[in-house]
Amino acid sequence: MAIARMSKMLGFVSTLLVAVSAIRLDEIARRGGYNEQTLKDWELRLRGLDHGNASSSKRYYSDQTKDYFVKSLPEIPQNFMTEMYSGLIPIDENDPSRALFFVFQPRIGDPVDEITIWLNGGPGCSSLEGFFQENGYINWGWGQHAPEINPYGWPTLSNILWVEQPVGTGFSIGTPNATNEEDIAADFVKFFKNFETLFGIENYQIYVTGESYAGRYVPYISNAMLEEQDECYFNLSGALMYDPCIGKFDYQNEVYTLPFIEHNNNILGYNKSYLAHLAQADEACGYAEYRRDWMQFPPVEHQPPQYPDNSTAEECGLWESAYNEAYRVNPCFNVYEPNLQCPLLSDPLGFPTDLQFVSPGLPVYFNRTDVKKAMHAPMNVTWSECNGGVFLADDGNGGGPGSGGPEAYGDTSPDPIQGVLPKVIAATNRVLVANGDLDMEILTNATMLAIQNMTWNGKLGFQKRPSKPIVIDLPDLMYNATFVANGDEGMDEPQGTMGVQHYERGLMWAETYLSGHMQPQFQPRSTYRHLQWLLRRIETL
């Protein structure tokens, strides 16, 4: 109907567009939202013709790597394809029954002798999520009709390696046998040396990055590389963690559940009686007192594990209570990006929220036979984004009684702030920890509470409260053409103040505004800056 109306009004509208240099978006919406240039732009975006042809040069192609080379991918326009490799590499060359699955995409642009490793969390969630929906060059996210180029994809800065690990995750094969992070790190170091040998990337600078439960993987793997004392194969140069599971993250979430909800209830919609119930429990369970005593800059001393009064009582489970209540208000509630409302968005990976959901006619992409063949994946593995059960003591349902470990996921290692993360900071002086301020899975102030309980480079916590703004002036490369086509050039940039940064003693903190849990997915311009800092291209965010 809007297109028919457009044809009748075209003369009037075109005259108006000439007369007015920047038409308000609400005016465009009232008249149907379409003009001739907008329709052309949409067609180009769907066909991918506005991105140009990818370079045909292959830096890492050889007789040894050719069997891993990805020539094409189903549904992906061929001009989106750059040099890419994927497949299984054994942890132990003498035992091919245990192997990790990887995707390796060399830098698009001038070559660099560095490699950035990306790990998703879970535990047991696939790093192909990062590759396909967060920081890869090809992006097919929630609600997208077709894949598109991600102009802020990390391969535009560095060689990127996505690894499905530990064993039991995604396409990786073998029987899980890990009981702790040391086991997982030992497997990864062996796999990575085999990868380096295959692709000839010895003496590269190495950056280890990830999100969520990778807040445990990243420090332990980084520390294991340092302990190898071999700069030829393990020249660790920095680390980055998004919304990480550090400290006692479950308890820290409880401490900050009420403040998060009070600050964001305009999008969450809890009623007054429920908010009063939470406020009463917040005081009774000692959370309000904990915040007052221990969120200090600088911190006075190490925090106690928790205030014991009523801390195990059912009414003290504020976070879980709020999580369950959110679905009553919003059946499409998304803990990773709680500002989303119904309908549930289609997801080619089948996991747009904590609900597994696939739109009719849209099969899970990495479980398709043609995709498995193209990516040299094991045909007998049913791929899912999150498997669970990667630790021997984990029941596969996110822990629970008897699962072991400080947070009951079967992972018996101490949380990273107690040892390995400070070692990585001291060795590299290039570690970034960032949290999305809309993330309800791992709350921003919960992560800060963990940092304030960590001693690194001789002092406990940050000495000053973070306050320096992050100003994003990168151009909008994703939707700029659409704004131009609508007669609104320039409205989309610069983004301006999009967070808070703070650097002390080798650790950079970043709070990312308007972002949920998967920061590269929700705020790619901000995370592009994060990677620029990690790689030493810039010194402030």
Short mmCIF file of C-alpha atoms in Angstrom, two decimals, residues 131-500:
data_model
loop_
_atom_site.label_atom_id
_atom_site.label_comp_id
_atom_site.label_asym_id
_atom_site.label_seq_id
_atom_site.Cartn_x
_atom_site.Cartn_y
_atom_site.Cartn_z
CA PHE A 131 31.74 -15.49 14.10
CA PHE A 132 28.21 -15.20 12.67
CA GLN A 133 26.47 -12.63 14.87
CA GLU A 134 29.01 -10.56 16.76
CA ASN A 135 32.45 -9.71 15.42
CA GLY A 136 32.76 -11.63 12.15
CA TYR A 137 32.92 -10.00 8.72
CA ILE A 138 29.74 -11.81 7.65
CA ASN A 139 26.81 -11.05 9.92
CA TRP A 140 23.42 -12.78 10.10
CA GLY A 141 21.81 -11.59 13.30
CA TRP A 142 18.42 -11.75 14.96
CA GLY A 143 15.59 -10.62 12.75
CA GLN A 144 17.76 -10.14 9.65
CA HIS A 145 16.16 -11.40 6.45
CA ALA A 146 19.54 -12.19 4.92
CA PRO A 147 23.24 -12.03 5.82
CA GLU A 148 25.09 -8.73 5.48
CA ILE A 149 28.65 -7.46 5.67
CA ASN A 150 29.68 -6.22 9.12
CA PRO A 151 31.84 -3.15 8.44
CA TYR A 152 33.02 -3.28 12.06
CA GLY A 153 33.97 -6.94 11.78
CA TRP A 154 37.18 -7.66 13.61
CA PRO A 155 38.94 -9.16 10.53
CA THR A 156 39.20 -5.58 9.25
CA LEU A 157 41.75 -5.03 12.06
CA SER A 158 43.43 -8.36 12.80
CA ASN A 159 43.66 -12.04 11.91
CA ILE A 160 40.78 -13.60 13.85
CA LEU A 161 40.46 -17.17 15.13
CA TRP A 162 37.13 -18.39 16.52
CA VAL A 163 37.44 -21.67 18.44
CA GLU A 164 34.65 -23.94 19.65
CA GLN A 165 36.00 -25.11 22.97
CA PRO A 166 36.20 -26.91 25.34
CA VAL A 167 35.54 -30.43 24.06
CA GLY A 168 31.79 -30.95 24.05
CA THR A 169 31.06 -27.55 22.49
CA GLY A 170 29.59 -27.12 19.00
CA PHE A 171 31.37 -29.20 16.35
CA SER A 172 34.32 -30.06 18.59
CA ILE A 173 34.60 -33.80 19.05
CA GLY A 174 35.52 -36.09 21.91
CA THR A 175 34.27 -36.94 25.37
CA PRO A 176 34.51 -34.09 27.89
CA ASN A 177 36.99 -34.91 30.65
CA ALA A 178 37.75 -31.50 32.17
CA THR A 179 37.25 -30.90 35.86
CA ASN A 180 38.70 -27.39 35.96
CA GLU A 181 40.03 -24.46 33.95
CA GLU A 182 43.57 -25.82 34.05
CA ASP A 183 42.39 -28.88 32.08
CA ILE A 184 40.66 -26.69 29.51
CA ALA A 185 43.67 -24.38 29.17
CA ALA A 186 46.04 -27.34 28.71
CA ASP A 187 43.87 -28.69 25.87
CA PHE A 188 43.68 -25.26 24.23
CA VAL A 189 47.42 -24.63 24.35
CA LYS A 190 48.07 -27.97 22.62
CA PHE A 191 45.42 -27.28 19.98
CA PHE A 192 46.72 -23.78 19.36
CA LYS A 193 50.32 -24.90 18.85
CA ASN A 194 49.08 -27.41 16.27
CA PHE A 195 47.11 -24.61 14.60
CA GLU A 196 50.16 -22.33 14.53
CA THR A 197 52.31 -25.04 13.00
CA LEU A 198 49.72 -25.80 10.33
CA PHE A 199 49.28 -22.18 9.26
CA GLY A 200 52.86 -21.08 9.83
CA ILE A 201 52.14 -18.27 12.26
CA GLU A 202 54.93 -18.74 14.78
CA ASN A 203 56.22 -15.54 16.40
CA TYR A 204 52.85 -13.81 16.09
CA GLN A 205 51.58 -11.54 18.83
CA ILE A 206 48.60 -13.25 20.49
CA TYR A 207 45.50 -11.61 21.97
CA VAL A 208 42.93 -13.76 23.78
CA THR A 209 39.36 -12.42 23.90
CA GLY A 210 35.88 -13.63 24.76
CA GLU A 211 32.63 -13.00 26.60
CA SER A 212 30.51 -14.27 29.47
CA TYR A 213 31.86 -17.58 30.85
CA ALA A 214 34.93 -16.94 28.73
CA GLY A 215 35.69 -14.52 31.56
CA ARG A 216 37.09 -17.71 33.08
CA TYR A 217 38.48 -19.27 29.89
CA VAL A 218 40.41 -16.17 28.78
CA PRO A 219 42.51 -15.62 31.94
CA TYR A 220 43.32 -19.30 32.42
CA ILE A 221 44.26 -19.86 28.77
CA SER A 222 46.30 -16.64 28.76
CA ASN A 223 48.11 -17.68 31.93
CA ALA A 224 48.81 -21.13 30.49
CA MET A 225 50.44 -19.46 27.49
CA LEU A 226 52.61 -17.35 29.80
CA GLU A 227 53.67 -20.44 31.71
CA GLU A 228 54.93 -22.03 28.49
CA GLN A 229 57.69 -19.38 28.45
CA ASP A 230 57.91 -19.73 24.68
CA GLU A 231 57.55 -16.46 22.78
CA CYS A 232 57.83 -18.25 19.46
CA TYR A 233 54.47 -19.99 19.95
CA PHE A 234 52.92 -18.17 22.91
CA ASN A 235 53.75 -14.48 22.67
CA LEU A 236 50.74 -13.33 24.70
CA SER A 237 50.32 -9.59 24.23
CA GLY A 238 46.92 -8.82 25.76
CA ALA A 239 43.46 -10.02 26.71
CA LEU A 240 39.88 -8.75 26.53
CA MET A 241 36.71 -9.93 28.28
CA TYR A 242 33.12 -8.82 27.76
CA ASP A 243 30.53 -9.14 30.55
CA PRO A 244 32.73 -11.73 32.21
CA CYS A 245 32.00 -14.34 34.85
CA ILE A 246 34.65 -13.14 37.29
CA GLY A 247 34.50 -13.08 41.07
CA LYS A 248 31.42 -14.57 42.72
CA PHE A 249 29.30 -13.45 39.79
CA ASP A 250 26.06 -15.08 40.97
CA TYR A 251 26.21 -13.40 44.40
CA GLN A 252 27.39 -10.12 42.87
CA ASN A 253 24.31 -10.18 40.61
CA GLU A 254 22.08 -10.61 43.67
CA VAL A 255 23.72 -7.58 45.32
CA TYR A 256 22.94 -5.34 42.32
CA THR A 257 19.61 -6.76 41.10
CA LEU A 258 17.46 -4.10 42.77
CA PRO A 259 19.52 -1.07 41.61
CA PHE A 260 19.56 -2.42 38.04
CA ILE A 261 15.79 -2.87 38.00
CA GLU A 262 15.09 0.50 39.56
CA HIS A 263 17.30 2.17 36.96
CA ASN A 264 15.78 0.29 34.00
CA ASN A 265 12.17 -0.35 35.04
CA ASN A 266 10.93 1.95 32.29
CA ILE A 267 11.78 -0.88 29.87
CA LEU A 268 11.25 -3.83 32.23
CA GLY A 269 7.79 -2.88 33.52
CA TYR A 270 7.63 -4.50 36.98
CA ASN A 271 4.65 -3.31 39.04
CA LYS A 272 4.92 -1.31 42.27
CA SER A 273 4.05 -4.17 44.60
CA TYR A 274 6.76 -6.39 43.12
CA LEU A 275 9.32 -3.59 43.36
CA ALA A 276 8.37 -3.10 47.03
CA HIS A 277 8.88 -6.84 47.61
CA LEU A 278 12.36 -6.67 46.05
CA ALA A 279 13.30 -3.60 48.06
CA GLN A 280 12.30 -5.30 51.32
CA ALA A 281 14.28 -8.43 50.46
CA ASP A 282 17.27 -6.33 49.35
CA GLU A 283 17.54 -4.86 52.85
CA ALA A 284 16.69 -8.05 54.74
CA CYS A 285 19.24 -10.16 52.85
CA GLY A 286 22.07 -7.71 53.43
CA TYR A 287 22.54 -6.64 49.82
CA ALA A 288 21.98 -2.94 50.44
CA GLU A 289 24.50 -3.02 53.28
CA TYR A 290 27.00 -4.93 51.13
CA ARG A 291 26.82 -2.23 48.46
CA ARG A 292 27.32 0.54 50.99
CA ASP A 293 30.30 -1.18 52.62
CA TRP A 294 32.18 -2.61 49.67
CA MET A 295 31.67 -0.55 46.51
CA GLN A 296 34.42 1.84 47.49
CA PHE A 297 37.08 3.75 45.49
CA PRO A 298 39.69 2.92 46.62
CA PRO A 299 38.52 -0.25 48.38
CA VAL A 300 39.38 -0.54 52.05
CA GLU A 301 40.08 -4.28 52.10
CA HIS A 302 39.06 -7.53 50.45
CA GLN A 303 35.34 -8.23 50.53
CA PRO A 304 33.84 -10.99 52.69
CA PRO A 305 32.25 -13.82 50.70
CA GLN A 306 28.76 -12.58 51.59
CA TYR A 307 26.73 -11.34 54.52
CA PRO A 308 25.40 -14.56 56.05
CA ASP A 309 22.07 -13.35 57.42
CA ASN A 310 19.31 -14.98 55.34
CA SER A 311 21.68 -15.21 52.36
CA THR A 312 20.56 -18.73 51.48
CA ALA A 313 16.86 -18.13 52.08
CA GLU A 314 14.57 -18.49 49.09
CA GLU A 315 13.47 -14.86 49.28
CA CYS A 316 17.11 -13.78 48.84
CA GLY A 317 17.26 -15.11 45.28
CA LEU A 318 16.44 -11.67 43.87
CA TRP A 319 18.02 -12.17 40.46
CA GLU A 320 16.22 -15.45 39.72
CA SER A 321 12.95 -14.03 41.02
CA ALA A 322 13.29 -10.97 38.78
CA TYR A 323 14.24 -13.16 35.82
CA ASN A 324 11.11 -15.31 36.21
CA GLU A 325 8.86 -12.32 36.82
CA ALA A 326 10.11 -10.60 33.66
CA TYR A 327 8.46 -13.25 31.45
CA ARG A 328 5.05 -12.51 32.99
CA VAL A 329 5.35 -8.89 31.90
CA ASN A 330 7.05 -9.60 28.57
CA PRO A 331 6.83 -13.16 27.15
CA CYS A 332 9.62 -12.17 24.73
CA PHE A 333 11.91 -11.00 27.56
CA ASN A 334 15.58 -11.27 26.64
CA VAL A 335 17.99 -11.33 29.56
CA TYR A 336 20.83 -10.51 27.18
CA GLU A 337 19.13 -7.38 25.78
CA PRO A 338 16.13 -6.61 28.02
CA ASN A 339 14.91 -3.60 26.03
CA LEU A 340 13.55 -5.98 23.35
CA GLN A 341 9.81 -6.67 23.17
CA CYS A 342 7.62 -9.09 21.22
CA PRO A 343 7.66 -10.63 18.70
CA LEU A 344 10.50 -13.10 19.17
CA LEU A 345 13.00 -12.35 16.43
CA SER A 346 13.97 -15.04 13.98
CA ASP A 347 17.46 -16.39 14.59
CA PRO A 348 19.48 -18.50 12.13
CA LEU A 349 21.26 -19.99 15.16
CA GLY A 350 17.98 -20.87 16.92
CA PHE A 351 18.69 -19.12 20.23
CA PRO A 352 17.52 -15.47 20.18
CA THR A 353 16.79 -15.47 23.93
CA ASP A 354 17.03 -18.15 26.60
CA LEU A 355 14.14 -19.69 24.66
CA GLN A 356 15.30 -21.89 21.80
CA PHE A 357 13.27 -20.63 18.85
CA VAL A 358 13.48 -21.12 15.10
CA SER A 359 11.12 -19.42 12.67
CA PRO A 360 9.33 -21.76 10.25
CA GLY A 361 11.39 -22.24 7.12
CA LEU A 362 14.61 -21.05 8.77
CA PRO A 363 16.65 -24.09 9.88
CA VAL A 364 19.56 -23.69 12.28
CA TYR A 365 22.31 -22.57 9.93
CA PHE A 366 25.24 -24.60 11.22
CA ASN A 367 23.16 -27.76 11.44
CA ARG A 368 22.46 -27.76 7.69
CA THR A 369 24.14 -30.54 5.71
CA ASP A 370 25.34 -28.17 2.98
CA VAL A 371 26.85 -25.81 5.57
CA LYS A 372 28.64 -28.66 7.34
CA LYS A 373 30.14 -29.79 4.03
CA ALA A 374 31.26 -26.28 3.12
CA MET A 375 32.92 -25.79 6.51
CA HIS A 376 34.51 -29.26 6.77
CA ALA A 377 32.50 -29.93 9.91
CA PRO A 378 31.76 -33.43 11.25
CA MET A 379 28.58 -34.65 9.56
CA ASN A 380 27.57 -36.84 12.52
CA VAL A 381 27.42 -33.96 15.01
CA THR A 382 24.13 -32.19 15.64
CA TRP A 383 25.20 -28.60 16.16
CA SER A 384 23.51 -26.38 18.73
CA GLU A 385 24.58 -23.00 19.99
CA CYS A 386 24.85 -24.07 23.64
CA ASN A 387 25.38 -27.67 24.75
CA GLY A 388 26.40 -27.53 28.40
CA GLY A 389 27.97 -30.46 30.20
CA VAL A 390 31.58 -29.64 29.29
CA PHE A 391 32.83 -30.29 32.83
CA LEU A 392 32.65 -33.79 34.30
CA ALA A 393 30.74 -32.63 37.37
CA ASP A 394 28.27 -30.49 35.40
CA ASP A 395 24.84 -32.00 34.85
CA GLY A 396 24.48 -30.13 31.55
CA ASN A 397 21.80 -27.85 32.95
CA GLY A 398 23.96 -25.00 34.15
CA GLY A 399 25.19 -26.59 37.35
CA GLY A 400 23.16 -27.11 40.48
CA PRO A 401 23.68 -29.00 43.73
CA GLY A 402 26.63 -31.34 43.55
CA SER A 403 28.00 -29.84 40.36
CA GLY A 404 31.13 -28.59 42.10
CA GLY A 405 33.18 -25.45 41.78
CA PRO A 406 32.78 -21.98 43.20
CA GLU A 407 29.74 -21.24 41.02
CA ALA A 408 28.38 -24.81 40.70
CA TYR A 409 29.07 -25.37 36.98
CA GLY A 410 31.35 -28.33 37.56
CA ASP A 411 34.34 -26.01 37.23
CA THR A 412 36.47 -26.51 40.36
CA SER A 413 39.06 -23.79 39.64
CA PRO A 414 39.19 -20.62 41.73
CA ASP A 415 37.65 -17.64 40.02
CA PRO A 416 40.25 -15.72 37.96
CA ILE A 417 40.54 -12.62 40.16
CA GLN A 418 42.24 -14.74 42.84
CA GLY A 419 45.36 -15.41 40.79
CA VAL A 420 45.50 -15.88 37.04
CA LEU A 421 43.90 -12.60 35.93
CA PRO A 422 46.31 -10.44 37.98
CA LYS A 423 49.20 -12.42 36.46
CA VAL A 424 47.97 -11.72 32.92
CA ILE A 425 47.58 -8.01 33.70
CA ALA A 426 51.08 -7.83 35.18
CA ALA A 427 52.64 -9.65 32.21
CA THR A 428 50.96 -7.63 29.44
CA ASN A 429 49.67 -4.37 30.95
CA ARG A 430 47.05 -4.67 28.20
CA VAL A 431 43.85 -6.18 29.57
CA LEU A 432 40.38 -4.78 28.90
CA VAL A 433 37.24 -5.69 30.87
CA ALA A 434 33.97 -4.25 29.57
CA ASN A 435 30.31 -4.61 30.55
CA GLY A 436 27.16 -3.60 28.69
CA ASP A 437 25.00 -1.42 30.91
CA LEU A 438 21.76 -3.06 29.68
CA ASP A 439 23.03 -6.59 30.30
CA MET A 440 20.86 -8.38 32.88
CA GLU A 441 22.80 -11.66 32.63
CA ILE A 442 25.97 -10.17 34.13
CA LEU A 443 25.26 -6.79 35.72
CA THR A 444 27.77 -3.99 35.14
CA ASN A 445 28.13 -3.08 38.82
CA ALA A 446 28.45 -6.78 39.66
CA THR A 447 31.53 -6.92 37.44
CA MET A 448 32.88 -3.74 39.00
CA LEU A 449 32.37 -5.27 42.46
CA ALA A 450 34.62 -8.16 41.38
CA ILE A 451 37.31 -5.77 40.13
CA GLN A 452 37.22 -3.92 43.45
CA ASN A 453 37.99 -7.24 45.16
CA MET A 454 41.04 -8.01 42.97
CA THR A 455 44.65 -7.13 43.74
CA TRP A 456 46.86 -6.49 40.70
CA ASN A 457 50.19 -4.74 40.19
CA GLY A 458 50.51 -4.02 43.89
CA LYS A 459 47.15 -2.51 44.80
CA LEU A 460 43.59 -3.60 45.53
CA GLY A 461 40.94 -2.46 43.04
CA PHE A 462 40.64 0.82 41.17
CA GLN A 463 41.80 3.77 43.24
CA LYS A 464 39.43 6.19 41.52
CA ARG A 465 35.83 5.80 40.45
CA PRO A 466 35.59 5.50 36.61
CA SER A 467 34.34 8.73 35.07
CA LYS A 468 36.12 9.45 31.77
CA PRO A 469 33.60 9.36 28.89
CA ILE A 470 33.96 7.18 25.81
CA VAL A 471 33.10 9.33 22.82
CA ILE A 472 32.48 7.34 19.64
CA ASP A 473 33.07 9.43 16.55
CA LEU A 474 33.52 6.53 14.13
CA PRO A 475 31.27 6.96 11.08
CA ASP A 476 28.11 4.88 10.77
CA LEU A 477 29.12 2.36 8.11
CA MET A 478 26.12 0.08 8.66
CA TYR A 479 23.09 2.30 8.04
CA ASN A 480 24.52 5.54 6.69
CA ALA A 481 23.31 4.83 3.15
CA THR A 482 19.78 4.26 4.44
CA PHE A 483 19.77 7.60 6.26
CA VAL A 484 21.08 9.30 3.12
CA ALA A 485 18.41 7.60 0.99
CA ASN A 486 15.76 8.89 3.38
CA GLY A 487 17.03 12.45 3.12
CA ASP A 488 18.51 12.42 6.62
CA GLU A 489 22.24 12.45 6.00
CA GLY A 490 24.28 12.97 9.17
CA MET A 491 21.56 12.19 11.73
CA ASP A 492 23.25 8.90 12.58
CA GLU A 493 26.69 10.21 13.50
CA PRO A 494 28.69 10.79 15.50
CA GLN A 495 27.32 8.53 18.22
CA GLY A 496 28.84 10.73 20.91
CA THR A 497 29.22 9.64 24.52
CA MET A 498 28.66 5.88 24.55
CA GLY A 499 30.24 4.78 27.79
CA VAL A 500 32.79 5.28 30.55
#
